[in-house]
Coordinates of C-alpha atoms in Angstrom, one line a residue:
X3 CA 43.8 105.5 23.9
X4 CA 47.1 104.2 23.5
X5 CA 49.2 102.1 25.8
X6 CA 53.4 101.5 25.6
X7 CA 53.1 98.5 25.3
X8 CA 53.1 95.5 22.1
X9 CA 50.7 92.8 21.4
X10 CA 50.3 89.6 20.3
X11 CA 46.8 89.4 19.9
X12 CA 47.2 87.8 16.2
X13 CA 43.7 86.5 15.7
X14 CA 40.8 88.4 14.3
X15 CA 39.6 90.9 17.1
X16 CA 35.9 90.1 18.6
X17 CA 33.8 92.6 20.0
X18 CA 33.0 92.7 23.7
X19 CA 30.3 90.5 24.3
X20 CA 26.3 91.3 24.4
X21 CA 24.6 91.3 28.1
X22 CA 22.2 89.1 25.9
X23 CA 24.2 86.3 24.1
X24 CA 23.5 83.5 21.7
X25 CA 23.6 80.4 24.2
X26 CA 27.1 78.9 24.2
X27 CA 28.4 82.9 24.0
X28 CA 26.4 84.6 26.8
X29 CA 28.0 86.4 29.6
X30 CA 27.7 89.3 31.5
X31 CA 30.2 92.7 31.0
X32 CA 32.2 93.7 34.1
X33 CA 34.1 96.7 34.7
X34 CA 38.1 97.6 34.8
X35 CA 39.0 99.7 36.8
X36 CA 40.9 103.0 34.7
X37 CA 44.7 102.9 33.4
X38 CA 44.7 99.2 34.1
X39 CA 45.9 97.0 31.3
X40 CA 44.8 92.8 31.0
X41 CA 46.9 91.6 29.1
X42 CA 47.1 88.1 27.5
X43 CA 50.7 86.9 27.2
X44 CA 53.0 84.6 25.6
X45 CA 54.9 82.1 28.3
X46 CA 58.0 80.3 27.3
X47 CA 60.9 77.9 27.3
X48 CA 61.2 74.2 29.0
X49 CA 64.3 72.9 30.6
X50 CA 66.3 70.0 30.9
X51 CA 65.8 66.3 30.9
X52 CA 65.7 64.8 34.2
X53 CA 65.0 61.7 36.3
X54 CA 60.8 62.4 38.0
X55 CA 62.0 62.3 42.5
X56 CA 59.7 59.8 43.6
X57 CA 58.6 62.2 46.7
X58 CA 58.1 66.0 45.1
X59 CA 57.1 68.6 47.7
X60 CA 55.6 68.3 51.6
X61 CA 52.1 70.2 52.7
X62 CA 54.3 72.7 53.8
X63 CA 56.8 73.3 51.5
X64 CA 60.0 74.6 52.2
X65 CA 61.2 74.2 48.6
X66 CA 59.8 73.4 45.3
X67 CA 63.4 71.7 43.8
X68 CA 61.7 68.6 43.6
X69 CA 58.9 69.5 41.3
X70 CA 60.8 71.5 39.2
X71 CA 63.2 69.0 38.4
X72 CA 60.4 66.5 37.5
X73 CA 57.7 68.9 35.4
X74 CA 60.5 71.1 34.0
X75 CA 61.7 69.0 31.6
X76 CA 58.0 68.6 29.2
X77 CA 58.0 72.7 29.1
X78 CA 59.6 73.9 26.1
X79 CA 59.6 77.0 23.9
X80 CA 57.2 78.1 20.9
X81 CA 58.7 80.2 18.4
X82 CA 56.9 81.6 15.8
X83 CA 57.4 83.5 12.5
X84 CA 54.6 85.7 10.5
X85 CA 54.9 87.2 7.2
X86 CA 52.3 89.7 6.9
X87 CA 50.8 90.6 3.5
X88 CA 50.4 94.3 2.3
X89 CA 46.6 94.6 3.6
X90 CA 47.7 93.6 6.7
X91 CA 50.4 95.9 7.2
X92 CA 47.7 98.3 6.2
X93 CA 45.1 96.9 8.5
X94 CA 47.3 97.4 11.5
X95 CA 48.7 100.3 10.9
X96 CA 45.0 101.9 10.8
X97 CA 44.2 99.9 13.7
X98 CA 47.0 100.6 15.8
X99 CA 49.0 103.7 14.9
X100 CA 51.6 102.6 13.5
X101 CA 51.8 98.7 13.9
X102 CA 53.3 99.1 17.3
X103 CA 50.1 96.9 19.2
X104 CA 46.6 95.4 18.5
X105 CA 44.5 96.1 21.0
X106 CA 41.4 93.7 22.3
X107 CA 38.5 94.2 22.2
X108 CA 38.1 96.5 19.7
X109 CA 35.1 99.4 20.1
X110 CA 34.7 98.0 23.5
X111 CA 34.6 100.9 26.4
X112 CA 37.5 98.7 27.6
X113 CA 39.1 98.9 24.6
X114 CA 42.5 100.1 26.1
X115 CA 43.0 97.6 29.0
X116 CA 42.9 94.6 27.5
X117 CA 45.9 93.3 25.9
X118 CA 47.1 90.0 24.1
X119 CA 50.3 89.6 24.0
X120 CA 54.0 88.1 23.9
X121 CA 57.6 88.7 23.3
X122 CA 57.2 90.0 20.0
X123 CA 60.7 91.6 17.6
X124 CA 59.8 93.8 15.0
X125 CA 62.5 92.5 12.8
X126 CA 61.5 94.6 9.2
X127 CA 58.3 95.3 10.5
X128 CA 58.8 98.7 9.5
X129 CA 60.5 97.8 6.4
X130 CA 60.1 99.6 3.1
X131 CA 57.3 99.1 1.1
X132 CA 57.2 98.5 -2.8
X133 CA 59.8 98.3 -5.1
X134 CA 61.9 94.9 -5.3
X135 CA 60.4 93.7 -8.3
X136 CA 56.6 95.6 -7.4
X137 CA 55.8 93.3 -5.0
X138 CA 52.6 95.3 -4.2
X139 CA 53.6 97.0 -1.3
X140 CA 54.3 94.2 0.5
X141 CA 58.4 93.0 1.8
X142 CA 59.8 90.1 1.9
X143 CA 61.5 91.4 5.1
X144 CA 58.8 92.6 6.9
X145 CA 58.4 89.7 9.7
X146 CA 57.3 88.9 13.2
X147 CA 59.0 86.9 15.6
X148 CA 57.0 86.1 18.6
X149 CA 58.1 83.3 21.2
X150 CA 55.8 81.8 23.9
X151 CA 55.4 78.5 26.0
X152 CA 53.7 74.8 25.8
X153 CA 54.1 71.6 27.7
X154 CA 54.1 68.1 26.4
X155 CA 51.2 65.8 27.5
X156 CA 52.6 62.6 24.9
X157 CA 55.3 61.5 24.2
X158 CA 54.4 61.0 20.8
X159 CA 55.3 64.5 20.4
X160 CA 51.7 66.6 21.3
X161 CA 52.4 69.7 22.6
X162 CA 49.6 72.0 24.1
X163 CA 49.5 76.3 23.9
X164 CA 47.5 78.7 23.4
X165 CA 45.7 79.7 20.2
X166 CA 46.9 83.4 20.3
X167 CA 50.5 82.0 20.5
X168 CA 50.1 80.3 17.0
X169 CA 47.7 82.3 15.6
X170 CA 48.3 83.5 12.1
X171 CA 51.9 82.1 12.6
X172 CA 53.7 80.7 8.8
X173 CA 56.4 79.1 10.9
X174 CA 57.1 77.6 14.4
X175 CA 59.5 75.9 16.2
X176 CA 59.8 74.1 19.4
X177 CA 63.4 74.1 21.4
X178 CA 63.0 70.9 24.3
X179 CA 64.9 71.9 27.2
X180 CA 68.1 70.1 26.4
X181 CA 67.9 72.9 23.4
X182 CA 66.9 70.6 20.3
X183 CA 65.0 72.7 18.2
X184 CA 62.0 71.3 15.8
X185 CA 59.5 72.4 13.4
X186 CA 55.9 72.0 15.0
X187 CA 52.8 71.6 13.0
X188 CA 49.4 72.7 14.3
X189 CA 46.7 70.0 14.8
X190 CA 43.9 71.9 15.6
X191 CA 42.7 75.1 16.9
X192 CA 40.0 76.3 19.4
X193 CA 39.8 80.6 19.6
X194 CA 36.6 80.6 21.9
X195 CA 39.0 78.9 24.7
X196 CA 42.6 80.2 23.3
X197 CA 43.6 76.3 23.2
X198 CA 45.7 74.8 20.3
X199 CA 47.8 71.6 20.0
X200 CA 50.5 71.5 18.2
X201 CA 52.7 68.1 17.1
X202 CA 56.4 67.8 16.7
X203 CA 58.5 64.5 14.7
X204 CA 61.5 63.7 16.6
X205 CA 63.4 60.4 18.1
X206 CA 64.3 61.6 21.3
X207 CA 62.5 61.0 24.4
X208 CA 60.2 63.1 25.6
X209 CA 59.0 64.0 29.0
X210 CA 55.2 64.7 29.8
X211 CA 53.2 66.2 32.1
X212 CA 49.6 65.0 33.0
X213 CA 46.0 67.0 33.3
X214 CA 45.4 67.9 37.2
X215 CA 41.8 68.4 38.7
X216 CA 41.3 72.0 38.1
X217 CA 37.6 71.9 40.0
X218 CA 39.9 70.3 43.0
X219 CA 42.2 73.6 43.3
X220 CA 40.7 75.6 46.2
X221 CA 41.5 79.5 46.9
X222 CA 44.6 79.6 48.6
X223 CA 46.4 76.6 47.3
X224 CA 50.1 76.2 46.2
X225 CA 50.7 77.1 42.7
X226 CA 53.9 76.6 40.3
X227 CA 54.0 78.4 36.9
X228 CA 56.8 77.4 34.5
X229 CA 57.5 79.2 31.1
X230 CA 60.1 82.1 29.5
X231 CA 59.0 85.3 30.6
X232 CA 60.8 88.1 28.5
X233 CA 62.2 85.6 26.5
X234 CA 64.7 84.4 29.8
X235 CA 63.5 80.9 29.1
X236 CA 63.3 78.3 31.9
X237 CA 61.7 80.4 34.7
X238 CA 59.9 79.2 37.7
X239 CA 57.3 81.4 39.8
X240 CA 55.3 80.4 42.7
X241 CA 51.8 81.5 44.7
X242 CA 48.7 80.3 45.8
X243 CA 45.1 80.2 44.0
X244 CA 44.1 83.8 44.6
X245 CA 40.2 83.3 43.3
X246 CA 38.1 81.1 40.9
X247 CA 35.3 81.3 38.2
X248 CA 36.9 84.8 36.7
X249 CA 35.1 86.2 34.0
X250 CA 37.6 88.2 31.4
X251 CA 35.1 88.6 28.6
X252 CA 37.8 87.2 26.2
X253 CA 35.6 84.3 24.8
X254 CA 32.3 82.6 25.6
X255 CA 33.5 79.6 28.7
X256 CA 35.6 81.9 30.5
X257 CA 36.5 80.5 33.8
X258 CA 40.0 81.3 34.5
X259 CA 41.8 80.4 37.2
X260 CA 43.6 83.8 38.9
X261 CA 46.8 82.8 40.4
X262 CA 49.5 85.5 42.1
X263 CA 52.2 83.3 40.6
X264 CA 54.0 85.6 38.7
X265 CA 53.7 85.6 35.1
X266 CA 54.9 88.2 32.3
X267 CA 55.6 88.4 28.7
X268 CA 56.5 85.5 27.2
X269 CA 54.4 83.3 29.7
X270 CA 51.4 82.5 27.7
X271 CA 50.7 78.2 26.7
X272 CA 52.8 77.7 29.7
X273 CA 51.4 75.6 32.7
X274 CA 50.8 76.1 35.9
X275 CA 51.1 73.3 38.5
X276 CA 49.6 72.1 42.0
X277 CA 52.2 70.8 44.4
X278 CA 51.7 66.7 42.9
X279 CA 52.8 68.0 39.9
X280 CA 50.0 67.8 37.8
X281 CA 49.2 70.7 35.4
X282 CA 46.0 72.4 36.8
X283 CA 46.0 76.0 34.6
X284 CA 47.4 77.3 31.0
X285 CA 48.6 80.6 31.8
X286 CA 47.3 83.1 29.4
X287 CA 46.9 86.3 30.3
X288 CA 48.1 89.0 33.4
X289 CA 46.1 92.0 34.5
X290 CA 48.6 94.9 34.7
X291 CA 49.3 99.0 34.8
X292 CA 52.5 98.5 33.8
X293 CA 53.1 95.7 31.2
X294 CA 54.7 93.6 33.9
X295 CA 53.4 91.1 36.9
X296 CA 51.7 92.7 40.2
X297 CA 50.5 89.1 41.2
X298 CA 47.5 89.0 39.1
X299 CA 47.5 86.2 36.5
X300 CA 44.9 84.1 35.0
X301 CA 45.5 80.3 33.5
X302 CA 42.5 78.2 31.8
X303 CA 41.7 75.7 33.8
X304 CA 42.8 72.2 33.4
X305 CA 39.7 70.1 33.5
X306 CA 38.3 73.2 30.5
X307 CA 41.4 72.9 28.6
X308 CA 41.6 68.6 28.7
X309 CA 38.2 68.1 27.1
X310 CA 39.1 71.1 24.3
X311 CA 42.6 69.3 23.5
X312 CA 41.1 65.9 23.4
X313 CA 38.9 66.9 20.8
X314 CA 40.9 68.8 18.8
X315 CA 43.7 65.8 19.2
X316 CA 40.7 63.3 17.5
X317 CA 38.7 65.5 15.3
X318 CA 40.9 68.0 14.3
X319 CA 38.6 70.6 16.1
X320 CA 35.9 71.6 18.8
X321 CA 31.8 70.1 18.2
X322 CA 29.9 72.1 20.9
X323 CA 26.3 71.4 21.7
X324 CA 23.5 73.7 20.5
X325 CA 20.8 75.1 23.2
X326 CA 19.7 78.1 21.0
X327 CA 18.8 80.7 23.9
X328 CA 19.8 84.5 24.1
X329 CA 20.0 84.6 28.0
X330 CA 21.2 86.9 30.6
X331 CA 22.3 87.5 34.5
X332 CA 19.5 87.5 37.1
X333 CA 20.0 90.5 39.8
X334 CA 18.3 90.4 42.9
X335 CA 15.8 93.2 41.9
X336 CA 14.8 90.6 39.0
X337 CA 14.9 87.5 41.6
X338 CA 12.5 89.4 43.7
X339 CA 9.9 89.9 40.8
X340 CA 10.3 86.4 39.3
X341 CA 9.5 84.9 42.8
X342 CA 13.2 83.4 42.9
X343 CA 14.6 83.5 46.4
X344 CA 17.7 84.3 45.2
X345 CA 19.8 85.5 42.3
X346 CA 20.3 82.4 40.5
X347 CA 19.9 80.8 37.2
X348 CA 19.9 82.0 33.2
X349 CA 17.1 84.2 32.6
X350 CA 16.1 83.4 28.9
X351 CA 15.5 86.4 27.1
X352 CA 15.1 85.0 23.5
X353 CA 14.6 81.7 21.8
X354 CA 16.4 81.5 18.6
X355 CA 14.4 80.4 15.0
X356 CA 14.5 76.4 14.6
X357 CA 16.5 75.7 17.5
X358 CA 16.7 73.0 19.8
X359 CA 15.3 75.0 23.0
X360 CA 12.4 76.3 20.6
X361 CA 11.1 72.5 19.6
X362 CA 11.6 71.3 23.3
X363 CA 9.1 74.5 24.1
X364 CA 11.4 77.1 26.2
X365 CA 9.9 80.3 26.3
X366 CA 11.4 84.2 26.6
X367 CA 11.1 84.5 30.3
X368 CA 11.7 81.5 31.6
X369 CA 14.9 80.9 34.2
X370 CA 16.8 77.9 33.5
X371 CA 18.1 77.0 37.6
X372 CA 19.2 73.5 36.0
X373 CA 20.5 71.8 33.4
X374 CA 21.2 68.0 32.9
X375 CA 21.1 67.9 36.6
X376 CA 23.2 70.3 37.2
X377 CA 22.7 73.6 39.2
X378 CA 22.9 76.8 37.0
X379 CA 24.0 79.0 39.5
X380 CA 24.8 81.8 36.8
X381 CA 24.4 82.9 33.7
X382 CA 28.0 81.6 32.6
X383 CA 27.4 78.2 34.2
X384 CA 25.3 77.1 31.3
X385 CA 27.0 78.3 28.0
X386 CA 29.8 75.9 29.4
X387 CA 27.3 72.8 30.7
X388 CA 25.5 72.7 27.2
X389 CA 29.0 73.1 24.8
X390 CA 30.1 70.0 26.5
X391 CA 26.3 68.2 25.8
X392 CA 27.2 65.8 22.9
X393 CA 24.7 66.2 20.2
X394 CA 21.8 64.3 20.2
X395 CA 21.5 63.7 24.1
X396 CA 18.4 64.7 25.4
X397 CA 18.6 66.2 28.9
X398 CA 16.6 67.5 31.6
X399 CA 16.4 71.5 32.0
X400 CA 14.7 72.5 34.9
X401 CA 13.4 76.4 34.7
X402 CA 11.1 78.7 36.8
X403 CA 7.8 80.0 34.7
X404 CA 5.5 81.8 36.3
X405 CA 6.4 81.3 39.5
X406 CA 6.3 77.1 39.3
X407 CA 8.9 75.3 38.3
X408 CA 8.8 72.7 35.4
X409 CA 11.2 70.1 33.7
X410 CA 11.5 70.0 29.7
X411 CA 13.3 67.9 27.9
X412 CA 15.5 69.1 25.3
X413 CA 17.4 67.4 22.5
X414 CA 20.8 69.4 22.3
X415 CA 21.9 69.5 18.4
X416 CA 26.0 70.6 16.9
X417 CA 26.5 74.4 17.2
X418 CA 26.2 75.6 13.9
X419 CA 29.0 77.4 12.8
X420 CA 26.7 80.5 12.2
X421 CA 26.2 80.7 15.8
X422 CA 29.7 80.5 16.2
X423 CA 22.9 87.2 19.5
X424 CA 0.2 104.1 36.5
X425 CA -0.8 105.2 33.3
X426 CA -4.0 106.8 31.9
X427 CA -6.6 104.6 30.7
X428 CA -6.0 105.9 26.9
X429 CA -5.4 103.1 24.5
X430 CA -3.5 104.8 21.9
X431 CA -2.3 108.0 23.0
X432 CA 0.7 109.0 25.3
X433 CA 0.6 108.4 28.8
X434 CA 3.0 108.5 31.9
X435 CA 3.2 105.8 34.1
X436 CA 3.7 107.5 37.7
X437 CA 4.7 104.1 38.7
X438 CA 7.7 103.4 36.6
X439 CA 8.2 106.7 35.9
X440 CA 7.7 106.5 32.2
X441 CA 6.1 108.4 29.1
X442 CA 4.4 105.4 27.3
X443 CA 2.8 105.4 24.0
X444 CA 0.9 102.9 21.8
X445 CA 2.8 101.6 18.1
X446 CA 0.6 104.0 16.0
X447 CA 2.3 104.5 12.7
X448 CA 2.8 108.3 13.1
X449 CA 4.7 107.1 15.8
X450 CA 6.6 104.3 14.6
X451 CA 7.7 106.5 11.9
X452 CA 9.0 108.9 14.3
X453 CA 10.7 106.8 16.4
X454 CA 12.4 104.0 13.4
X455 CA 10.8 101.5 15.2
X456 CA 10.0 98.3 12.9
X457 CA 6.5 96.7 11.9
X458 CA 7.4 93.5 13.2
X459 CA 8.2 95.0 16.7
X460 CA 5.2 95.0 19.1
X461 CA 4.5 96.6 22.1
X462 CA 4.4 100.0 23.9
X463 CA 7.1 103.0 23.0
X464 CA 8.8 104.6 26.0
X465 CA 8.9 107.9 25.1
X466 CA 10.4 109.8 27.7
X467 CA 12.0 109.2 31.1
X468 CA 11.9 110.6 34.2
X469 CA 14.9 111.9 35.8
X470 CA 14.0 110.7 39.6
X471 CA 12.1 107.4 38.0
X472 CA 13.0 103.6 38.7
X473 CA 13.7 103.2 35.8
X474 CA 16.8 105.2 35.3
X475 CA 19.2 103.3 36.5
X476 CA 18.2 100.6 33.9
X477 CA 19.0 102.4 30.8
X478 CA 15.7 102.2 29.5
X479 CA 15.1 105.3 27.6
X480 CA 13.3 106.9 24.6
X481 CA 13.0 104.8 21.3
X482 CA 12.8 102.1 23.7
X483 CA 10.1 99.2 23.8
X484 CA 8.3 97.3 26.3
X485 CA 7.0 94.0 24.4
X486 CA 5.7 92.5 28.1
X487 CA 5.7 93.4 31.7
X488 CA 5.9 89.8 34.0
X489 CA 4.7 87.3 31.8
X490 CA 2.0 89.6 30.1
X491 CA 2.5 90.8 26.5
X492 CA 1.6 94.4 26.1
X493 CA 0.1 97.1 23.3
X494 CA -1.4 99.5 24.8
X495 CA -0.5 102.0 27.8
X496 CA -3.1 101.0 29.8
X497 CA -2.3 97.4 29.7
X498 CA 1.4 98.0 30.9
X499 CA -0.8 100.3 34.0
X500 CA -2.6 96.8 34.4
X501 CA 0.1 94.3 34.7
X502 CA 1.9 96.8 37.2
X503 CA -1.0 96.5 39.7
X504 CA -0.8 92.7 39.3
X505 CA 2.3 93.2 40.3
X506 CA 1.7 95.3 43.4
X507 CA -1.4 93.2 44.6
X508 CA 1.4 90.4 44.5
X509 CA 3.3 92.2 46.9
X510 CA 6.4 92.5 44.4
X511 CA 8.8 95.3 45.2
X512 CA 9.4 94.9 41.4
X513 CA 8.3 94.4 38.2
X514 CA 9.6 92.7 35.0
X515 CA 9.9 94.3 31.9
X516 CA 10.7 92.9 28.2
X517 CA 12.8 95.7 26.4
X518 CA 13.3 95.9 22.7
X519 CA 16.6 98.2 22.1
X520 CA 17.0 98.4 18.6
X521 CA 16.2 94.7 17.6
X522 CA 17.6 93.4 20.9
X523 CA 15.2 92.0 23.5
X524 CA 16.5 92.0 27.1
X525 CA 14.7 91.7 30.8
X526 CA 15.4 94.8 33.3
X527 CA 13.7 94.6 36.5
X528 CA 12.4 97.6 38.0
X529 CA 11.3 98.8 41.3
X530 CA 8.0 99.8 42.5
X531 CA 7.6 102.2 45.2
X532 CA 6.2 101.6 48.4
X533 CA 2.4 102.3 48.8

């Protein structure tokens, strides 16, 4: 489905990510509600040089004047120019239609709501093709213009965007607010968070802006946002903090701030500010029917962004540590068969080949509820506790096995750049399981044949499902199969039956099952019904 409006998604699309995901890129999917649009944008210009009031804006504020004047000046414009080669022209016209947007992420069932862009001219980007001297297809007029925003944090020139503003760019240019314009150079990169840093030369002095305490904005604060929305450069909004911890599924450590400042095209690198003046969100992206602002914009948070940009400032780019999991959410039916009193914690459902997690001796199944101290209080908390791990630091991880919980230490290693995923009593033949509401049958090779499954898979096949079953609303289904059931490993029909009674003898209200779908493994919990 096509929307009216343009992108400027320039970097290579990703897919939405799995339920399951390599540790550093797990999350969880959430849904969008239909004929909305998120759309990652591009902010814009800074203003003019002026004296910092010593006093900037009261609790109440009946004016921000004062803050404006003083942050205004370190915001300034990116401009950037792209020359795209014949395949790509190609590329995006397959992909898009005609070239007219790029849409993110791409086979996703949200493919048409979630947009990356910015103020974006198609000067010759519907140029002729060929001829001039056979140039392959290609034009030497075909080129993108795309403007966004940054904000100085040096005055040794370092300016700070987003990746999606530079992406793919051959040319950009800064304009300061007193209208100087200079060619910027990228120092480094990060897509996972959207972050780049770019550095201008020039002999003039420059005014910054400092980091804020992101973790210190609370839900309901004052919130400035400065940039050049539709290109009308030097605009200020203002809001409050409308929520915390939002998950967009754009990258791995999504943690987005949502502000109701608003923000539009052209917005994107630019910062957002709490009432001290301190830059406490990049905006990057707006969640919109329309194209345009209904109060719901989303800026990377400052203490995220600070650690990103000081590495990419030293190194050039971003070392993450290296846990090696596949993990995913815990719901409350799975808390209640694990034993957990709550839905809490990473619930590991893999351990990768050779990886750190596998020599410090986690297992599938275990919950990780803390990590180097610190509370996992969701799945997304850890993917963002272990990339900042250094390498080689060992730390405590804390999970639940078996009901008990134990401590393991774990020496966290550099992430690759790879990583950068009642029944019958019959043994063998089919059997339904009244409990679960399944049709279960052993691996037998007639059957394995049938079904595709692989000889290195174990367990027991599901075969069939039953409509009014618990385990429906799981999407466990035919082709499907169970490798364990709690923390039991299973072959045979009768010895999923057996692990079920455990389960009710326990008093559970639910039981755990290991699912392989297709090669990947994932944890469903599933209810048992009432004696």
């Amino acid at each position: 489905m096509k929307t009216p409006f343009g992108s400027d998604d320039r970097g290579p699309r990703t897919g939405l990510r799995r339920m399951t995901a390599a540790l550093l890129l797990g999350t969880a999917l959430i849904g969008v509600p239909v004929g909305a649009v998120l759309t990652f944008d591009r902010p814009a210009v800074a203003q003019n040089q002026a004296e910092a009031p010593t006093s900037i804006v009261p609790a109440a504020p009946g004016s921000f004047a004062g803050l404006v004047r003083q942050v205004t000046p370190a915001v300034v414009n990116v401009s950037t120019t792209e020359h795209p080669s014949a395949a790509q022209m190609a590329d995006e016209d397959e992909d898009n239609g005609g070239g007219q947007m790029r849409q993110f992420p791409p086979g996703s069932p949200f493919d048409q709501f979630f947009k990356r862009f910015f103020d974006e001219q198609q000067q010759g980007r519907r140029g002729p093709r060929g001829g001039n001297g056979g140039n392959g297809g290609g034009d030497a007029n075909q080129v993108i213009h795309g403007a966004g925003s940054g904000f100085i944090i040096d005055p040794a020139g370092y300016i700070v965007t987003n990746n999606h503003v530079v992406k793919d760019a051959d040319n950009i240019t800064v304009t300061l607010n007193d209208g100087t314009v200079i060619p910027a150079k990228v120092v480094g990169t990060d897509e996972k968070t959207d972050l780049a840093l770019l550095k201008i030369d020039t002999d003039k002095k420059l005014t910054t802006v400092e980091w804020g305490d992101s973790d210190a904005a609370q839900v309901g604060d004052w919130v400035v946002a400065v940039g050049n929305p539709f290109g009308l450069g030097g605009s200020v909004t203002a809001g409050i903090v409308s929520a915390r911890g939002r998950d967009l599924h754009s990258g791995p450590f999504d943690d987005f701030l949502q502000i109701d400042a608003p923000i539009n095209r052209g917005n994107s690198g630019g910062p957002s500010f709490d009432t001290s003046g301190k830059v406490i969100g990049i905006n990057s992206a707006i969640y919109s029917p329309s194209g345009g602002s209904v109060g719901i914009g989303f800026a990377i948070p400052s203490n995220l962004a600070k650690t990103v940009i000081a590495q990419i400032r030293e190194h050039g780019s971003v070392e993450r540590g290296w846990l090696g999991v596949q993990i995913q959410s815990v719901t409350p039916e799975m808390a209640e068969a694990l034993g957990l009193d709550k839905a809490r914690g990473a619930l590991v459902a893999d351990v990768q080949d050779d990886s750190p997690a596998l020599k410090a001796g986690l297992r599938q199944g275990d919950v990780i509820t803390t990590y180097d101290g610190k509370p996992v209080g969701q799945l997304s908390d850890l993917p963002r506790l272990v990339a900042d791990t250094t390498a080689g630091k060992t730390v405590p991880v804390e999970v639940l096995r078996n009901g008990k919980t134990e401590s393991i230490s774990v020496e966290i290693a550099k992430l690759p750049a790879s990583q950068e995923k009642v029944a019958s009593a019959d043994e063998s033949g089919p059997a339904v399981d009244d409990q679960l509401g399944l049709s279960l049958s052993a691996l037998t090779p007639k059957v394995r044949r049938e079904f595709s499954v692989p000889d290195e898979v174990e367990g027991v096949l599901v075969t069939g499902i039953r409509d009014d079953g618990p385990a429906r609303e799981t999407g466990v289904g035919p082709g499907d199969v169970i490798v364990r059931v709690g923390s039991e490993s299973v072959k045979t029909p009768a010895e999923v039956a057996k692990q079920v009674k455990v389960a009710k003898e326990a008093d559970r209200n639910a039981v755990m099952l290991l699912i392989n779908h297709q090669g990947d493994q994932r944890f469903v919990a599933l209810k048992l019904p009432k004696a």
